[in-house]
mmCIF file of C-alpha atoms in Angstrom:
data_model
loop_
_atom_site.group_PDB
_atom_site.id
_atom_site.type_symbol
_atom_site.label_atom_id
_atom_site.label_comp_id
_atom_site.label_asym_id
_atom_site.label_seq_id
_atom_site.Cartn_x
_atom_site.Cartn_y
_atom_site.Cartn_z
ATOM 1 C CA UNK P 1 0.000 0.000 0.000
ATOM 2 C CA UNK P 2 1.554 3.350 -0.996
ATOM 3 C CA UNK P 3 2.544 5.809 1.698
ATOM 4 C CA UNK P 4 0.676 9.100 2.215
ATOM 5 C CA UNK P 5 3.720 10.991 0.919
ATOM 6 C CA UNK P 6 3.877 9.014 -2.336
ATOM 7 C CA UNK P 7 0.096 9.371 -2.828
ATOM 8 C CA UNK P 8 0.283 13.177 -2.415
ATOM 9 C CA UNK P 9 3.238 13.401 -4.808
ATOM 10 C CA UNK P 10 1.362 11.436 -7.445
ATOM 11 C CA UNK P 11 -1.755 13.561 -7.009
ATOM 12 C CA UNK P 12 0.181 16.829 -7.332
ATOM 13 C CA UNK P 13 1.938 15.544 -10.439
ATOM 14 C CA UNK P 14 -1.379 14.653 -12.050
ATOM 15 C CA UNK P 15 -2.794 18.072 -11.180
ATOM 16 C CA UNK P 16 0.266 19.848 -12.556
ATOM 17 C CA UNK P 17 0.046 18.052 -15.869
ATOM 18 C CA UNK P 18 -3.722 18.525 -16.092
ATOM 19 C CA UNK P 19 -3.781 22.324 -15.515
ATOM 20 C CA UNK P 20 -2.365 23.363 -18.867
ATOM 21 C CA UNK P 21 -4.810 21.052 -20.652
ATOM 22 C CA UNK P 22 -7.759 22.447 -18.699
ATOM 23 C CA UNK P 23 -6.595 26.031 -19.276
ATOM 24 C CA UNK P 24 -6.307 25.282 -22.971
ATOM 25 C CA UNK P 25 -9.856 23.900 -22.960
ATOM 26 C CA UNK P 26 -11.252 26.994 -21.181
ATOM 27 C CA UNK P 27 -9.365 29.589 -23.276
ATOM 28 C CA UNK P 28 -10.434 30.581 -26.804
ATOM 29 C CA UNK P 29 -8.663 28.508 -29.432
ATOM 30 C CA UNK P 30 -5.472 30.135 -30.653
ATOM 31 C CA UNK P 31 -5.875 28.285 -33.923
ATOM 32 C CA UNK P 32 -8.191 29.751 -36.535
ATOM 33 C CA UNK P 33 -10.743 27.335 -37.858
ATOM 34 C CA UNK P 34 -10.092 26.417 -41.472
ATOM 35 C CA UNK P 35 -13.102 27.565 -43.479
ATOM 36 C CA UNK P 36 -13.727 27.702 -47.213
ATOM 37 C CA UNK P 37 -12.769 31.168 -48.495
ATOM 38 C CA UNK P 38 -15.555 33.008 -50.292
ATOM 39 C CA UNK P 39 -13.558 35.184 -52.682
ATOM 40 C CA UNK P 40 -16.538 37.395 -53.550
ATOM 41 C CA UNK P 41 -17.238 38.116 -49.871
ATOM 42 C CA UNK P 42 -13.547 38.668 -49.157
ATOM 43 C CA UNK P 43 -13.371 41.258 -51.944
ATOM 44 C CA UNK P 44 -16.522 42.946 -50.632
ATOM 45 C CA UNK P 45 -15.121 43.184 -47.101
ATOM 46 C CA UNK P 46 -11.551 44.149 -47.942
ATOM 47 C CA UNK P 47 -10.560 47.669 -46.845
ATOM 48 C CA UNK P 48 -7.098 48.927 -47.738
ATOM 49 C CA UNK P 49 -5.027 51.176 -45.457
ATOM 50 C CA UNK P 50 -2.848 52.514 -48.274
ATOM 51 C CA UNK P 51 -3.332 56.161 -49.329
ATOM 52 C CA UNK P 52 -2.661 55.137 -52.942
ATOM 53 C CA UNK P 53 -5.877 53.104 -52.792
ATOM 54 C CA UNK P 54 -8.111 56.043 -51.817
ATOM 55 C CA UNK P 55 -11.290 56.038 -53.954
ATOM 56 C CA UNK P 56 -10.841 58.009 -57.160
ATOM 57 C CA UNK P 57 -13.223 60.566 -58.653
ATOM 58 C CA UNK P 58 -13.935 62.223 -61.981
ATOM 59 C CA UNK P 59 -11.828 65.285 -61.256
ATOM 60 C CA UNK P 60 -12.457 67.025 -64.584
ATOM 61 C CA UNK P 61 -16.207 66.680 -64.285
ATOM 62 C CA UNK P 62 -16.110 67.989 -60.725
ATOM 63 C CA UNK P 63 -14.115 71.039 -61.828
ATOM 64 C CA UNK P 64 -16.651 71.817 -64.574
ATOM 65 C CA UNK P 65 -19.494 71.493 -62.093
ATOM 66 C CA UNK P 66 -17.729 73.844 -59.685
ATOM 67 C CA UNK P 67 -17.180 76.397 -62.452
ATOM 68 C CA UNK P 68 -20.930 76.293 -63.140
ATOM 69 C CA UNK P 69 -21.605 76.930 -59.443
ATOM 70 C CA UNK P 70 -19.260 79.929 -59.547
ATOM 71 C CA UNK P 71 -21.261 81.401 -62.452
ATOM 72 C CA UNK P 72 -24.603 80.779 -60.753
ATOM 73 C CA UNK P 73 -23.501 82.500 -57.548
ATOM 74 C CA UNK P 74 -22.129 85.465 -59.496
ATOM 75 C CA UNK P 75 -25.359 85.853 -61.458
ATOM 76 C CA UNK P 76 -27.654 85.470 -58.464
ATOM 77 C CA UNK P 77 -25.656 87.903 -56.354
ATOM 78 C CA UNK P 78 -25.869 90.838 -58.794
ATOM 79 C CA UNK P 79 -27.684 93.716 -57.105
ATOM 80 C CA UNK P 80 -28.447 91.558 -54.040
ATOM 81 C CA UNK P 81 -25.130 91.162 -52.256
ATOM 82 C CA UNK P 82 -21.404 91.326 -52.865
ATOM 83 C CA UNK P 83 -19.932 88.018 -54.042
ATOM 84 C CA UNK P 84 -16.211 87.192 -54.208
ATOM 85 C CA UNK P 85 -14.129 84.103 -54.937
ATOM 86 C CA UNK P 86 -11.065 84.208 -52.684
ATOM 87 C CA UNK P 87 -8.226 82.047 -51.389
ATOM 88 C CA UNK P 88 -6.405 82.049 -48.080
ATOM 89 C CA UNK P 89 -3.663 80.106 -46.316
ATOM 90 C CA UNK P 90 -4.460 77.425 -43.774
ATOM 91 C CA UNK P 91 -2.570 77.394 -40.497
ATOM 92 C CA UNK P 92 -1.980 73.699 -41.202
ATOM 93 C CA UNK P 93 1.025 73.670 -43.499
ATOM 94 C CA UNK P 94 0.102 76.829 -45.366
ATOM 95 C CA UNK P 95 -2.158 75.019 -47.825
ATOM 96 C CA UNK P 96 -4.124 77.300 -50.160
ATOM 97 C CA UNK P 97 -7.843 77.035 -49.484
ATOM 98 C CA UNK P 98 -10.434 78.398 -51.960
ATOM 99 C CA UNK P 99 -13.592 79.973 -50.601
ATOM 100 C CA UNK P 100 -16.616 82.126 -51.363
ATOM 101 C CA UNK P 101 -17.285 85.389 -49.535
ATOM 102 C CA UNK P 102 -20.809 86.856 -49.437
ATOM 103 C CA UNK P 103 -21.127 90.391 -48.013
ATOM 104 C CA UNK P 104 -23.792 93.063 -47.551
ATOM 105 C CA UNK P 105 -23.824 95.571 -50.404
ATOM 106 C CA UNK P 106 -23.703 98.464 -47.948
ATOM 107 C CA UNK P 107 -22.132 97.588 -44.587
ATOM 108 C CA UNK P 108 -23.316 99.614 -41.599
ATOM 109 C CA UNK P 109 -19.878 100.763 -40.545
ATOM 110 C CA UNK P 110 -16.651 99.685 -38.800
ATOM 111 C CA UNK P 111 -17.038 96.555 -36.643
ATOM 112 C CA UNK P 112 -20.845 96.652 -36.876
ATOM 113 C CA UNK P 113 -21.506 93.202 -38.330
ATOM 114 C CA UNK P 114 -21.343 89.610 -37.144
ATOM 115 C CA UNK P 115 -19.948 86.985 -39.522
ATOM 116 C CA UNK P 116 -20.437 83.266 -40.010
ATOM 117 C CA UNK P 117 -18.244 80.569 -41.479
ATOM 118 C CA UNK P 118 -20.530 78.060 -43.210
ATOM 119 C CA UNK P 119 -19.017 74.576 -43.566
ATOM 120 C CA UNK P 120 -20.283 72.310 -46.330
ATOM 121 C CA UNK P 121 -20.847 68.596 -45.812
ATOM 122 C CA UNK P 122 -19.722 65.418 -47.545
ATOM 123 C CA UNK P 123 -16.687 63.167 -47.160
ATOM 124 C CA UNK P 124 -15.758 64.788 -50.470
ATOM 125 C CA UNK P 125 -18.109 67.680 -51.202
ATOM 126 C CA UNK P 126 -18.168 71.425 -51.793
ATOM 127 C CA UNK P 127 -20.264 74.523 -51.276
ATOM 128 C CA UNK P 128 -22.823 74.537 -54.086
ATOM 129 C CA UNK P 129 -25.646 76.726 -55.387
ATOM 130 C CA UNK P 130 -28.320 74.852 -53.438
ATOM 131 C CA UNK P 131 -27.339 76.834 -50.349
ATOM 132 C CA UNK P 132 -28.187 80.080 -52.158
ATOM 133 C CA UNK P 133 -31.552 81.027 -50.565
ATOM 134 C CA UNK P 134 -30.129 80.546 -47.070
ATOM 135 C CA UNK P 135 -26.984 82.539 -47.891
ATOM 136 C CA UNK P 136 -29.114 85.369 -49.273
ATOM 137 C CA UNK P 137 -31.255 85.413 -46.137
ATOM 138 C CA UNK P 138 -28.177 85.424 -43.895
ATOM 139 C CA UNK P 139 -26.694 88.433 -45.681
ATOM 140 C CA UNK P 140 -30.064 90.214 -45.586
ATOM 141 C CA UNK P 141 -29.960 89.702 -41.818
ATOM 142 C CA UNK P 142 -26.614 91.486 -41.711
ATOM 143 C CA UNK P 143 -24.123 88.610 -41.632
ATOM 144 C CA UNK P 144 -21.046 88.216 -43.768
ATOM 145 C CA UNK P 145 -20.870 84.587 -44.897
ATOM 146 C CA UNK P 146 -17.603 82.796 -45.660
ATOM 147 C CA UNK P 147 -17.665 79.283 -47.142
ATOM 148 C CA UNK P 148 -14.305 77.484 -47.308
ATOM 149 C CA UNK P 149 -13.747 74.523 -49.624
ATOM 150 C CA UNK P 150 -11.300 72.933 -47.198
ATOM 151 C CA UNK P 151 -8.836 70.192 -48.182
ATOM 152 C CA UNK P 152 -10.617 67.176 -49.605
ATOM 153 C CA UNK P 153 -13.331 69.267 -51.275
ATOM 154 C CA UNK P 154 -14.247 68.480 -54.862
ATOM 155 C CA UNK P 155 -13.932 70.708 -57.890
ATOM 156 C CA UNK P 156 -10.289 71.700 -57.441
ATOM 157 C CA UNK P 157 -8.438 68.758 -58.944
ATOM 158 C CA UNK P 158 -6.866 65.536 -57.774
ATOM 159 C CA UNK P 159 -4.304 67.005 -55.363
ATOM 160 C CA UNK P 160 -6.837 69.022 -53.379
ATOM 161 C CA UNK P 161 -9.253 66.075 -53.392
ATOM 162 C CA UNK P 162 -6.680 63.577 -52.090
ATOM 163 C CA UNK P 163 -5.422 65.931 -49.372
ATOM 164 C CA UNK P 164 -8.526 64.948 -47.374
ATOM 165 C CA UNK P 165 -7.935 64.734 -43.628
ATOM 166 C CA UNK P 166 -11.320 64.047 -42.028
ATOM 167 C CA UNK P 167 -11.373 65.555 -38.556
ATOM 168 C CA UNK P 168 -7.690 66.463 -38.846
ATOM 169 C CA UNK P 169 -6.127 69.355 -40.745
ATOM 170 C CA UNK P 170 -9.430 70.202 -42.434
ATOM 171 C CA UNK P 171 -10.541 71.525 -39.035
ATOM 172 C CA UNK P 172 -7.508 73.838 -39.068
ATOM 173 C CA UNK P 173 -8.472 74.942 -42.587
ATOM 174 C CA UNK P 174 -11.907 76.030 -41.383
ATOM 175 C CA UNK P 175 -10.583 77.671 -38.217
ATOM 176 C CA UNK P 176 -8.117 79.665 -40.331
ATOM 177 C CA UNK P 177 -11.045 81.205 -42.218
ATOM 178 C CA UNK P 178 -11.714 83.361 -39.154
ATOM 179 C CA UNK P 179 -8.600 85.389 -39.966
ATOM 180 C CA UNK P 180 -10.131 86.454 -43.286
ATOM 181 C CA UNK P 181 -13.303 87.651 -41.592
ATOM 182 C CA UNK P 182 -11.411 89.487 -38.857
ATOM 183 C CA UNK P 183 -9.600 91.476 -41.560
ATOM 184 C CA UNK P 184 -12.874 92.864 -42.960
ATOM 185 C CA UNK P 185 -13.263 96.383 -41.531
ATOM 186 C CA UNK P 186 -17.013 96.110 -40.905
ATOM 187 C CA UNK P 187 -16.819 92.726 -39.093
ATOM 188 C CA UNK P 188 -16.622 92.614 -35.312
ATOM 189 C CA UNK P 189 -13.985 89.949 -34.485
ATOM 190 C CA UNK P 190 -15.800 89.161 -31.240
ATOM 191 C CA UNK P 191 -18.955 88.219 -33.150
ATOM 192 C CA UNK P 192 -17.819 85.255 -35.233
ATOM 193 C CA UNK P 193 -19.904 82.084 -35.493
ATOM 194 C CA UNK P 194 -19.643 78.812 -37.385
ATOM 195 C CA UNK P 195 -22.328 76.601 -38.875
ATOM 196 C CA UNK P 196 -22.365 73.358 -40.829
ATOM 197 C CA UNK P 197 -24.455 70.472 -42.088
ATOM 198 C CA UNK P 198 -23.596 66.776 -41.740
ATOM 199 C CA UNK P 199 -19.808 66.621 -42.084
ATOM 200 C CA UNK P 200 -19.826 70.414 -41.793
ATOM 201 C CA UNK P 201 -21.750 70.083 -38.535
ATOM 202 C CA UNK P 202 -19.115 67.613 -37.421
ATOM 203 C CA UNK P 203 -16.334 70.168 -38.054
ATOM 204 C CA UNK P 204 -18.417 72.810 -36.273
ATOM 205 C CA UNK P 205 -18.749 70.532 -33.236
ATOM 206 C CA UNK P 206 -15.007 69.840 -33.114
ATOM 207 C CA UNK P 207 -14.223 73.557 -33.319
ATOM 208 C CA UNK P 208 -16.387 74.241 -30.263
ATOM 209 C CA UNK P 209 -15.284 71.212 -28.233
ATOM 210 C CA UNK P 210 -11.869 69.762 -29.009
ATOM 211 C CA UNK P 211 -10.470 73.048 -30.354
ATOM 212 C CA UNK P 212 -12.536 75.349 -28.139
ATOM 213 C CA UNK P 213 -9.712 76.570 -25.914
ATOM 214 C CA UNK P 214 -8.308 78.745 -28.668
ATOM 215 C CA UNK P 215 -11.311 78.888 -30.976
ATOM 216 C CA UNK P 216 -12.117 82.261 -32.575
ATOM 217 C CA UNK P 217 -15.788 81.256 -32.805
ATOM 218 C CA UNK P 218 -18.195 82.320 -30.074
ATOM 219 C CA UNK P 219 -21.107 80.087 -31.100
ATOM 220 C CA UNK P 220 -21.903 77.310 -33.542
ATOM 221 C CA UNK P 221 -24.830 75.492 -35.121
ATOM 222 C CA UNK P 222 -24.380 71.852 -36.111
ATOM 223 C CA UNK P 223 -27.242 70.483 -38.183
ATOM 224 C CA UNK P 224 -27.499 66.670 -38.498
ATOM 225 C CA UNK P 225 -23.791 66.390 -37.567
ATOM 226 C CA UNK P 226 -21.568 63.342 -37.773
ATOM 227 C CA UNK P 227 -20.775 62.511 -34.137
ATOM 228 C CA UNK P 228 -18.845 59.278 -33.564
ATOM 229 C CA UNK P 229 -16.516 57.746 -36.145
ATOM 230 C CA UNK P 230 -16.099 54.503 -34.200
ATOM 231 C CA UNK P 231 -19.824 53.866 -34.386
ATOM 232 C CA UNK P 232 -20.281 55.367 -37.846
ATOM 233 C CA UNK P 233 -17.718 53.234 -39.641
ATOM 234 C CA UNK P 234 -19.007 50.036 -38.050
ATOM 235 C CA UNK P 235 -22.601 51.001 -38.952
ATOM 236 C CA UNK P 236 -21.865 51.951 -42.571
ATOM 237 C CA UNK P 237 -19.552 49.086 -43.485
ATOM 238 C CA UNK P 238 -16.658 48.521 -45.913
ATOM 239 C CA UNK P 239 -17.850 50.667 -48.833
ATOM 240 C CA UNK P 240 -17.887 53.703 -46.528
ATOM 241 C CA UNK P 241 -14.779 52.693 -44.592
ATOM 242 C CA UNK P 242 -12.620 52.794 -47.746
ATOM 243 C CA UNK P 243 -12.839 56.591 -47.818
ATOM 244 C CA UNK P 244 -11.390 56.739 -44.286
ATOM 245 C CA UNK P 245 -8.873 53.923 -43.906
ATOM 246 C CA UNK P 246 -6.966 55.134 -46.977
ATOM 247 C CA UNK P 247 -6.495 58.684 -45.671
ATOM 248 C CA UNK P 248 -2.874 59.499 -44.853
ATOM 249 C CA UNK P 249 -3.838 60.778 -41.397
ATOM 250 C CA UNK P 250 -5.654 57.565 -40.462
ATOM 251 C CA UNK P 251 -4.144 54.656 -42.435
ATOM 252 C CA UNK P 252 -6.477 52.011 -41.126
ATOM 253 C CA UNK P 253 -9.769 51.237 -39.448
ATOM 254 C CA UNK P 254 -10.775 52.154 -35.878
ATOM 255 C CA UNK P 255 -9.453 48.914 -34.396
ATOM 256 C CA UNK P 256 -6.057 49.732 -35.934
ATOM 257 C CA UNK P 257 -5.959 53.409 -34.920
ATOM 258 C CA UNK P 258 -8.457 53.661 -32.075
ATOM 259 C CA UNK P 259 -6.991 56.712 -30.325
ATOM 260 C CA UNK P 260 -7.015 58.826 -33.481
ATOM 261 C CA UNK P 261 -10.607 57.935 -34.344
ATOM 262 C CA UNK P 262 -11.646 58.834 -30.795
ATOM 263 C CA UNK P 263 -9.766 62.134 -31.050
ATOM 264 C CA UNK P 264 -11.675 62.924 -34.240
ATOM 265 C CA UNK P 265 -15.130 62.177 -32.798
ATOM 266 C CA UNK P 266 -17.082 65.089 -31.210
ATOM 267 C CA UNK P 267 -19.033 62.701 -28.987
ATOM 268 C CA UNK P 268 -15.942 62.142 -26.848
ATOM 269 C CA UNK P 269 -15.318 65.891 -26.422
ATOM 270 C CA UNK P 270 -18.666 66.970 -24.973
ATOM 271 C CA UNK P 271 -17.080 67.896 -21.643
ATOM 272 C CA UNK P 272 -14.740 70.333 -23.425
ATOM 273 C CA UNK P 273 -17.534 72.503 -24.840
ATOM 274 C CA UNK P 274 -16.744 76.143 -24.090
ATOM 275 C CA UNK P 275 -19.207 78.122 -26.227
ATOM 276 C CA UNK P 276 -22.919 77.829 -27.089
ATOM 277 C CA UNK P 277 -23.707 75.021 -29.527
ATOM 278 C CA UNK P 278 -27.013 74.356 -31.271
ATOM 279 C CA UNK P 279 -27.632 70.824 -32.577
ATOM 280 C CA UNK P 280 -30.618 69.713 -34.665
ATOM 281 C CA UNK P 281 -31.098 66.050 -35.655
ATOM 282 C CA UNK P 282 -33.832 64.001 -37.345
ATOM 283 C CA UNK P 283 -35.155 60.572 -36.423
ATOM 284 C CA UNK P 284 -35.575 59.621 -40.108
ATOM 285 C CA UNK P 285 -32.052 60.640 -41.107
ATOM 286 C CA UNK P 286 -30.637 57.933 -43.381
ATOM 287 C CA UNK P 287 -27.112 59.367 -43.519
ATOM 288 C CA UNK P 288 -26.288 60.323 -39.934
ATOM 289 C CA UNK P 289 -28.726 57.796 -38.554
ATOM 290 C CA UNK P 290 -30.505 58.574 -35.304
ATOM 291 C CA UNK P 291 -28.643 55.681 -33.667
ATOM 292 C CA UNK P 292 -25.489 57.774 -34.133
ATOM 293 C CA UNK P 293 -27.002 61.192 -33.451
ATOM 294 C CA UNK P 294 -28.949 60.494 -30.275
ATOM 295 C CA UNK P 295 -25.992 59.730 -27.957
ATOM 296 C CA UNK P 296 -24.493 63.163 -28.705
ATOM 297 C CA UNK P 297 -27.813 64.886 -28.035
ATOM 298 C CA UNK P 298 -28.244 62.948 -24.787
ATOM 299 C CA UNK P 299 -24.690 63.767 -23.677
ATOM 300 C CA UNK P 300 -25.122 67.481 -24.412
ATOM 301 C CA UNK P 301 -28.435 67.617 -22.568
ATOM 302 C CA UNK P 302 -27.025 65.775 -19.554
ATOM 303 C CA UNK P 303 -23.588 67.341 -19.253
ATOM 304 C CA UNK P 304 -23.776 70.732 -20.999
ATOM 305 C CA UNK P 305 -27.328 71.990 -20.359
ATOM 306 C CA UNK P 306 -26.288 75.637 -20.078
ATOM 307 C CA UNK P 307 -24.286 75.724 -23.333
ATOM 308 C CA UNK P 308 -26.126 73.272 -25.587
ATOM 309 C CA UNK P 309 -29.431 73.874 -27.348
ATOM 310 C CA UNK P 310 -30.738 70.688 -28.960
ATOM 311 C CA UNK P 311 -33.850 69.600 -30.808
ATOM 312 C CA UNK P 312 -34.861 66.212 -32.179
ATOM 313 C CA UNK P 313 -37.198 66.460 -35.174
ATOM 314 C CA UNK P 314 -39.425 63.373 -35.246
ATOM 315 C CA UNK P 315 -39.847 62.163 -38.830
ATOM 316 C CA UNK P 316 -39.636 65.631 -40.437
ATOM 317 C CA UNK P 317 -40.721 66.185 -44.030
ATOM 318 C CA UNK P 318 -37.991 64.566 -46.178
ATOM 319 C CA UNK P 319 -35.432 66.668 -47.982
ATOM 320 C CA UNK P 320 -33.866 66.079 -51.410
ATOM 321 C CA UNK P 321 -31.599 63.244 -50.229
ATOM 322 C CA UNK P 322 -31.246 60.740 -47.378
ATOM 323 C CA UNK P 323 -34.799 61.483 -46.152
ATOM 324 C CA UNK P 324 -34.464 63.497 -42.915
ATOM 325 C CA UNK P 325 -30.779 64.245 -43.416
ATOM 326 C CA UNK P 326 -31.671 67.245 -45.591
ATOM 327 C CA UNK P 327 -34.923 68.165 -43.825
ATOM 328 C CA UNK P 328 -33.790 71.797 -43.420
ATOM 329 C CA UNK P 329 -32.213 72.141 -46.878
ATOM 330 C CA UNK P 330 -35.325 71.855 -49.016
ATOM 331 C CA UNK P 331 -34.582 73.940 -52.110
ATOM 332 C CA UNK P 332 -36.073 73.845 -55.604
ATOM 333 C CA UNK P 333 -33.136 72.823 -57.811
ATOM 334 C CA UNK P 334 -34.394 74.920 -60.741
ATOM 335 C CA UNK P 335 -35.502 78.158 -59.080
ATOM 336 C CA UNK P 336 -33.103 77.926 -56.099
ATOM 337 C CA UNK P 337 -35.902 79.076 -53.828
ATOM 338 C CA UNK P 338 -36.828 77.462 -50.505
ATOM 339 C CA UNK P 339 -39.434 74.711 -50.525
ATOM 340 C CA UNK P 340 -40.445 75.123 -46.924
ATOM 341 C CA UNK P 341 -41.884 72.501 -44.643
ATOM 342 C CA UNK P 342 -42.997 73.195 -41.055
ATOM 343 C CA UNK P 343 -39.803 71.579 -39.767
ATOM 344 C CA UNK P 344 -37.550 73.576 -42.080
ATOM 345 C CA UNK P 345 -39.176 76.850 -41.016
ATOM 346 C CA UNK P 346 -38.886 75.907 -37.351
ATOM 347 C CA UNK P 347 -35.235 74.845 -37.624
ATOM 348 C CA UNK P 348 -34.120 78.012 -39.393
ATOM 349 C CA UNK P 349 -36.108 80.247 -37.031
ATOM 350 C CA UNK P 350 -34.322 78.593 -34.126
ATOM 351 C CA UNK P 351 -30.937 78.979 -35.843
ATOM 352 C CA UNK P 352 -31.415 82.707 -36.424
ATOM 353 C CA UNK P 353 -32.705 83.254 -32.889
ATOM 354 C CA UNK P 354 -29.712 81.329 -31.532
ATOM 355 C CA UNK P 355 -27.166 83.437 -33.403
ATOM 356 C CA UNK P 356 -28.923 86.698 -32.535
ATOM 357 C CA UNK P 357 -28.809 85.704 -28.884
ATOM 358 C CA UNK P 358 -25.168 84.549 -28.907
ATOM 359 C CA UNK P 359 -23.578 86.961 -31.420
ATOM 360 C CA UNK P 360 -25.948 89.907 -31.177
ATOM 361 C CA UNK P 361 -28.194 91.464 -33.825
#
């Protein structure tokens, strides 16, 4: 009969040899299961992280379209307001940024006017003629309006298009526009605001949160803004991700560059808000879906109630694209006049009241 000592030694030896096997059973397999490769699905899901693979565009066609927009603005502005096509230098590397400037025909006098930087939307987009009736109204209300076609905008050739830096240096491009407005003798430099739609609302939000410490803007309106790139890219999928992962400033998807995607998402900067911010979103938005928009609204209401003014429009009358995403940009494409809905009227009334309250009449 074995001694107690020999029995304990044998038991401990068995336990020692069994532990690694049990741990291996409990832990996820380190070996990937061999599965048949579906080449069509693999191609659909593949997202490159090489800037050379950034989606291409018809650059010549975009330039012709932009030239047509220039002509339309010039024609519409005659006798109504002063229209100029200008360029300026960005504080980010000195890049030349084209822009439109819309001014009152007869300014009141030195430092008597507020001014707004209006930021267009789109991963690659530009300021087009469909904003005309709102620009005209803004100038009639006494604002100077400056609309930068920041890096990545279309209509300026391949180099400008591929310089896109979503949530990066493009934010510096827009912030730099304030210097142009400050140089206008009739503009009060303490009465500068910023406003944008979709991606433009996203840039507006970053300027008043992440960049707020040194921001020249005293108030901002973000309409249906992009809010959270981590959520957005997972929600939209590979076809959308390819326009991000191939940008030189990102070079990959959120799981590969998590900190940078967080840094570029306004949702994570709510606590840094320093100036009044208006945010309007729509429950039937099929671009910035409500699943993305609502957390930002909730965070602003909970943590910045004195600075944030928010409104959720429940199934507003659809706009020209993405259903509720353009609910407040309803414009007849032929006449370039507003096609108002109750929600559009309400949203713009709130925007003008907000800027009059924060920037002064």
